[in-house]
Tab-separated table of N, CA and C in Angstrom:
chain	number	residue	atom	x	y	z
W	1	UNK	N	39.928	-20.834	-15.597
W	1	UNK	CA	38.964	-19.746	-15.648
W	1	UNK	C	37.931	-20.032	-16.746
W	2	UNK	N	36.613	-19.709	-16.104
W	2	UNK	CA	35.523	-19.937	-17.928
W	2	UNK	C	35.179	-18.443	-18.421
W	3	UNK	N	35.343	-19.012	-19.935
W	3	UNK	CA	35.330	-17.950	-20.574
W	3	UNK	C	33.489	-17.697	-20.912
W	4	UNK	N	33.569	-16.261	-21.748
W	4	UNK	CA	32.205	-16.039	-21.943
W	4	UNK	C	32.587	-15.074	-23.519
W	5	UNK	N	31.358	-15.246	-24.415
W	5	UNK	CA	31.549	-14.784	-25.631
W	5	UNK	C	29.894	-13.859	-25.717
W	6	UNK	N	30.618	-12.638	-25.438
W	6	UNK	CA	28.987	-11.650	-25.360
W	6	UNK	C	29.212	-10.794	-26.989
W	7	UNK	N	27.635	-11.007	-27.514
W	7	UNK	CA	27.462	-10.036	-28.486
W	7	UNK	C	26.883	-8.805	-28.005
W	8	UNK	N	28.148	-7.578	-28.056
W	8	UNK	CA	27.642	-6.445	-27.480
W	8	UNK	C	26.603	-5.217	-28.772
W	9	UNK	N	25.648	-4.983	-28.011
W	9	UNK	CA	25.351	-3.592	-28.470
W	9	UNK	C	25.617	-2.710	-28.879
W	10	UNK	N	25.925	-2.260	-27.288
W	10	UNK	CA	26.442	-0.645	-26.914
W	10	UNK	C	27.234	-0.490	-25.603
W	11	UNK	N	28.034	0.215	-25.368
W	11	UNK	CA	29.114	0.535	-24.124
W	11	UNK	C	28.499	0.305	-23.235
W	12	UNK	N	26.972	0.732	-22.487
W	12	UNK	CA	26.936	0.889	-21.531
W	12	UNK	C	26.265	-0.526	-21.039
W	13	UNK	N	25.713	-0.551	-21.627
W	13	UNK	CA	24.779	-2.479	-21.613
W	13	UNK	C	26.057	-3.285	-21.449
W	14	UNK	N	27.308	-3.467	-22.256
W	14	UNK	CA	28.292	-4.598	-22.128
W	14	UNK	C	29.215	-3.726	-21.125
W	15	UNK	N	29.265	-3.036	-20.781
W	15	UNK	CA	30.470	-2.827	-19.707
W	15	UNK	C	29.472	-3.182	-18.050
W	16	UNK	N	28.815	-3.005	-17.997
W	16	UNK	CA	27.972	-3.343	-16.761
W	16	UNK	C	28.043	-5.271	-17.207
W	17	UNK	N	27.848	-5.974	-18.508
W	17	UNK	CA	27.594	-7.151	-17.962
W	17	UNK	C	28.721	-7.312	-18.007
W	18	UNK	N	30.200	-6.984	-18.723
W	18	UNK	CA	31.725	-6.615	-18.383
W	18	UNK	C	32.222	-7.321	-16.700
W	19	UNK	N	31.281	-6.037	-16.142
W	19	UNK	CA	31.921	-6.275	-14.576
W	19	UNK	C	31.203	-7.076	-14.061
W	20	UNK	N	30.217	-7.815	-14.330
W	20	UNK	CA	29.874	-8.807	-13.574
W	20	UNK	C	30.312	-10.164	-13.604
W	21	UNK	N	30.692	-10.134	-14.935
W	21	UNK	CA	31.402	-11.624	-15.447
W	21	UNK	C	32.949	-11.463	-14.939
W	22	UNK	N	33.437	-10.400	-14.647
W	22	UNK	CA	34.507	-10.251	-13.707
W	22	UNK	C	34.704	-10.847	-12.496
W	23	UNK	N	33.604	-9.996	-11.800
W	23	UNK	CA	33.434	-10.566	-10.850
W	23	UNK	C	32.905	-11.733	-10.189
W	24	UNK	N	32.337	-12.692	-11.214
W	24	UNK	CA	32.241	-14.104	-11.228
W	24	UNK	C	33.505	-15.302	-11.777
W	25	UNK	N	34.550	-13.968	-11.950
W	25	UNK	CA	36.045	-14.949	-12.273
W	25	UNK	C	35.711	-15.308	-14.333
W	26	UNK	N	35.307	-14.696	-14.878
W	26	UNK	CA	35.015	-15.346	-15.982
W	26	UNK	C	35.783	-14.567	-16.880
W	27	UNK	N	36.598	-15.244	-18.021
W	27	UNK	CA	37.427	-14.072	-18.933
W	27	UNK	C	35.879	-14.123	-20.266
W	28	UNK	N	36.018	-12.402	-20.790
W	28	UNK	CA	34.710	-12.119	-21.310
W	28	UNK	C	35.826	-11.811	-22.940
W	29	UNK	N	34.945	-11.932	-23.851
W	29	UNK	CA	35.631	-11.869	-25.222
W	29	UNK	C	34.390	-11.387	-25.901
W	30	UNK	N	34.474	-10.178	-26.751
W	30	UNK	CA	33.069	-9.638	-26.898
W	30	UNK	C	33.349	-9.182	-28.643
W	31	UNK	N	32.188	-9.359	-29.087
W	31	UNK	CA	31.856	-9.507	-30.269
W	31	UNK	C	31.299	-8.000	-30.429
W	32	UNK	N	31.180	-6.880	-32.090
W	32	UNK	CA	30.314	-6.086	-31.704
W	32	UNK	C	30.626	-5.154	-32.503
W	33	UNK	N	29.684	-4.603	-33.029
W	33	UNK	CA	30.381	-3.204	-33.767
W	33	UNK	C	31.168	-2.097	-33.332
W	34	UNK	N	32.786	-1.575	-33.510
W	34	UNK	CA	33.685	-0.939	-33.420
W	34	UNK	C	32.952	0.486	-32.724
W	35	UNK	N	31.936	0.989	-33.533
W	35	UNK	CA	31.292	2.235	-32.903
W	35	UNK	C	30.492	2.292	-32.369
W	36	UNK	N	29.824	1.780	-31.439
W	36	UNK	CA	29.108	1.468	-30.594
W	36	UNK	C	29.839	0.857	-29.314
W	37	UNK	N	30.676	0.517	-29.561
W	37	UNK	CA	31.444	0.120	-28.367
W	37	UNK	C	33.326	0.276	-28.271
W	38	UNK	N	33.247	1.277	-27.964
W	38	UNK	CA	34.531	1.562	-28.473
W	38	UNK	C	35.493	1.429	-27.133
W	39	UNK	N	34.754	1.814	-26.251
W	39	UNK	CA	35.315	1.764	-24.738
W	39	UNK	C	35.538	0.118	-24.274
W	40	UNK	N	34.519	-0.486	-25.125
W	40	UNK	CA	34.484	-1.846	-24.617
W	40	UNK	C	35.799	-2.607	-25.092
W	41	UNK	N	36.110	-2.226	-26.591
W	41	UNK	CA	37.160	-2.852	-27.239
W	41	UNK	C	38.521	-2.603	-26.490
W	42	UNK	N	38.835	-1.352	-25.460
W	42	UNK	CA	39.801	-1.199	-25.216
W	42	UNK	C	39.554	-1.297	-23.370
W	43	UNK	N	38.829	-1.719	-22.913
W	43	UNK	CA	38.666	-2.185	-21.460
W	43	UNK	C	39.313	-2.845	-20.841
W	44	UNK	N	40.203	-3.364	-20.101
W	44	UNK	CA	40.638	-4.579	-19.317
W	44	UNK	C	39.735	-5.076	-18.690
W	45	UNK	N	38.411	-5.152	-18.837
W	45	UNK	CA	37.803	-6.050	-18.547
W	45	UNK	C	37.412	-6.689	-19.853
W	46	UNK	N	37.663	-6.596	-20.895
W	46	UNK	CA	37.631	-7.484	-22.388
W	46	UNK	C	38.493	-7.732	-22.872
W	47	UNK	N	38.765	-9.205	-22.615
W	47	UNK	CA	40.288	-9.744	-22.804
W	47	UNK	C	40.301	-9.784	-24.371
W	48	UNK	N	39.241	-9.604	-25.611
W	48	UNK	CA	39.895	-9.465	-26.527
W	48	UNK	C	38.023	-9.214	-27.317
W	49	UNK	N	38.576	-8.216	-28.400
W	49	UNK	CA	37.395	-7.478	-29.059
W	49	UNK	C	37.223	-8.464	-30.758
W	50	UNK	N	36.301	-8.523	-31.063
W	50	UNK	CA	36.198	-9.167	-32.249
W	50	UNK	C	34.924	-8.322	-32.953
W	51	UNK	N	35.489	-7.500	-34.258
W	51	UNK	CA	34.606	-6.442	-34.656
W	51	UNK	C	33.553	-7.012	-35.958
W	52	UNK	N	32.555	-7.060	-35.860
W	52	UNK	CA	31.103	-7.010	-36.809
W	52	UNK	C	31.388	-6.322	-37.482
W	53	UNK	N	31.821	-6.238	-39.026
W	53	UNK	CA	31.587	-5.051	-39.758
W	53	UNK	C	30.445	-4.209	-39.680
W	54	UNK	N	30.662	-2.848	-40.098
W	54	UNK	CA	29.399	-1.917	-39.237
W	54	UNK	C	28.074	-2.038	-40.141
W	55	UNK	N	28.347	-2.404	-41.793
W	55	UNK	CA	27.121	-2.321	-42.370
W	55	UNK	C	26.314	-3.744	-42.125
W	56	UNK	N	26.879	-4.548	-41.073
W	56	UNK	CA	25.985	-5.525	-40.381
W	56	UNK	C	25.145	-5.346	-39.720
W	57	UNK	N	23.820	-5.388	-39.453
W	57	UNK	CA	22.982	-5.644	-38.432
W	57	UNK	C	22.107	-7.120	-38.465
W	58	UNK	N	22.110	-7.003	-36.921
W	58	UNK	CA	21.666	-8.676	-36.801
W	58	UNK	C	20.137	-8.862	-37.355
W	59	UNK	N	19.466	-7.746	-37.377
W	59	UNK	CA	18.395	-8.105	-38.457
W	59	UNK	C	18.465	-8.334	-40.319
W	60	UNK	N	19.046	-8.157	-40.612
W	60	UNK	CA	19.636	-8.236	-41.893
W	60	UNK	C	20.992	-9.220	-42.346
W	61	UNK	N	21.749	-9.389	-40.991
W	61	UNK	CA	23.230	-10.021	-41.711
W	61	UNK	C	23.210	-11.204	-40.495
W	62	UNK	N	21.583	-11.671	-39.867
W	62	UNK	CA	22.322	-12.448	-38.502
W	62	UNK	C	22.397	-13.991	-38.975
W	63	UNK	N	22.823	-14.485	-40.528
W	63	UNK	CA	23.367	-15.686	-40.618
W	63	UNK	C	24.572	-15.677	-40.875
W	64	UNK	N	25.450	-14.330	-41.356
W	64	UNK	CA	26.668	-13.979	-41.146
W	64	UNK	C	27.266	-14.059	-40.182
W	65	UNK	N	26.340	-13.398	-39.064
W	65	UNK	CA	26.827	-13.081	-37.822
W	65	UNK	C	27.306	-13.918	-37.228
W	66	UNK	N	26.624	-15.397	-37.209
W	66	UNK	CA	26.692	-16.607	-36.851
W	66	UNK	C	27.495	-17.518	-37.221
W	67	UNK	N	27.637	-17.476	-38.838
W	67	UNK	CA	28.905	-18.049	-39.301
W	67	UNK	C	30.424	-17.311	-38.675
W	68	UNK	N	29.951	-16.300	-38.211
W	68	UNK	CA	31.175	-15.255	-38.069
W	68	UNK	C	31.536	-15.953	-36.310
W	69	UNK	N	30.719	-16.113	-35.656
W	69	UNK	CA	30.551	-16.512	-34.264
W	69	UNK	C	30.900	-18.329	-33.842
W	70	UNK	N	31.015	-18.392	-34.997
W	70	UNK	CA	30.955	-20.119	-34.870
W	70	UNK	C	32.796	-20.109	-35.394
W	71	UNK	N	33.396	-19.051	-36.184
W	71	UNK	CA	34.773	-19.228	-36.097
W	71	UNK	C	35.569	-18.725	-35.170
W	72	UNK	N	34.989	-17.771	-34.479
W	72	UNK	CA	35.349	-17.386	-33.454
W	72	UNK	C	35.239	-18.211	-32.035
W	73	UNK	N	34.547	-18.778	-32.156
W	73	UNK	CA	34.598	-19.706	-31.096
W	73	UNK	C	34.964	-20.927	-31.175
W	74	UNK	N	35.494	-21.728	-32.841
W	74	UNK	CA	36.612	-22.780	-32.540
W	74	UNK	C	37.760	-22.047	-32.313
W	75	UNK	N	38.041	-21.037	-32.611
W	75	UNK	CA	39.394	-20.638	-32.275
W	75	UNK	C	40.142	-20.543	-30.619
């Protein structure tokens, strides 16, 4: 199965691209702040949640973000 690593938003934006990567057979692993996506973290269509601390934003913290994204994805 190929996997996919989405940086989510918000619930409703990543659960719609959620079911599409479903339905293309793909396991989805989603990155994202805890409150903003809270439905997403506990979905069976997100085989596993990986939380942004919240006083992150990608305009301000997005070389964190990246270092943060680059361990997450040797893992």
């Amino acid at each position: 199965m190929k996997r996919v690593l989405l940086l989510a938003t918000k619930n409703d934006d990543t659960k719609i691209f959620l079911w599409c990567l479903r339905e293309a057979r793909y396991d989805s692993f989603v990155v994202g702040h805890q409150s903003t996506n809270t439905e997403v973290k506990f979905s069976p269509l997100c085989r596993q949640f990986f939380e942004i601390p919240e006083k992150w934003t990608l305009e301000q913290r997005s070389l964190d973000i990246v270092h943060l994204l680059k361990k997450i994805v040797q893992k």
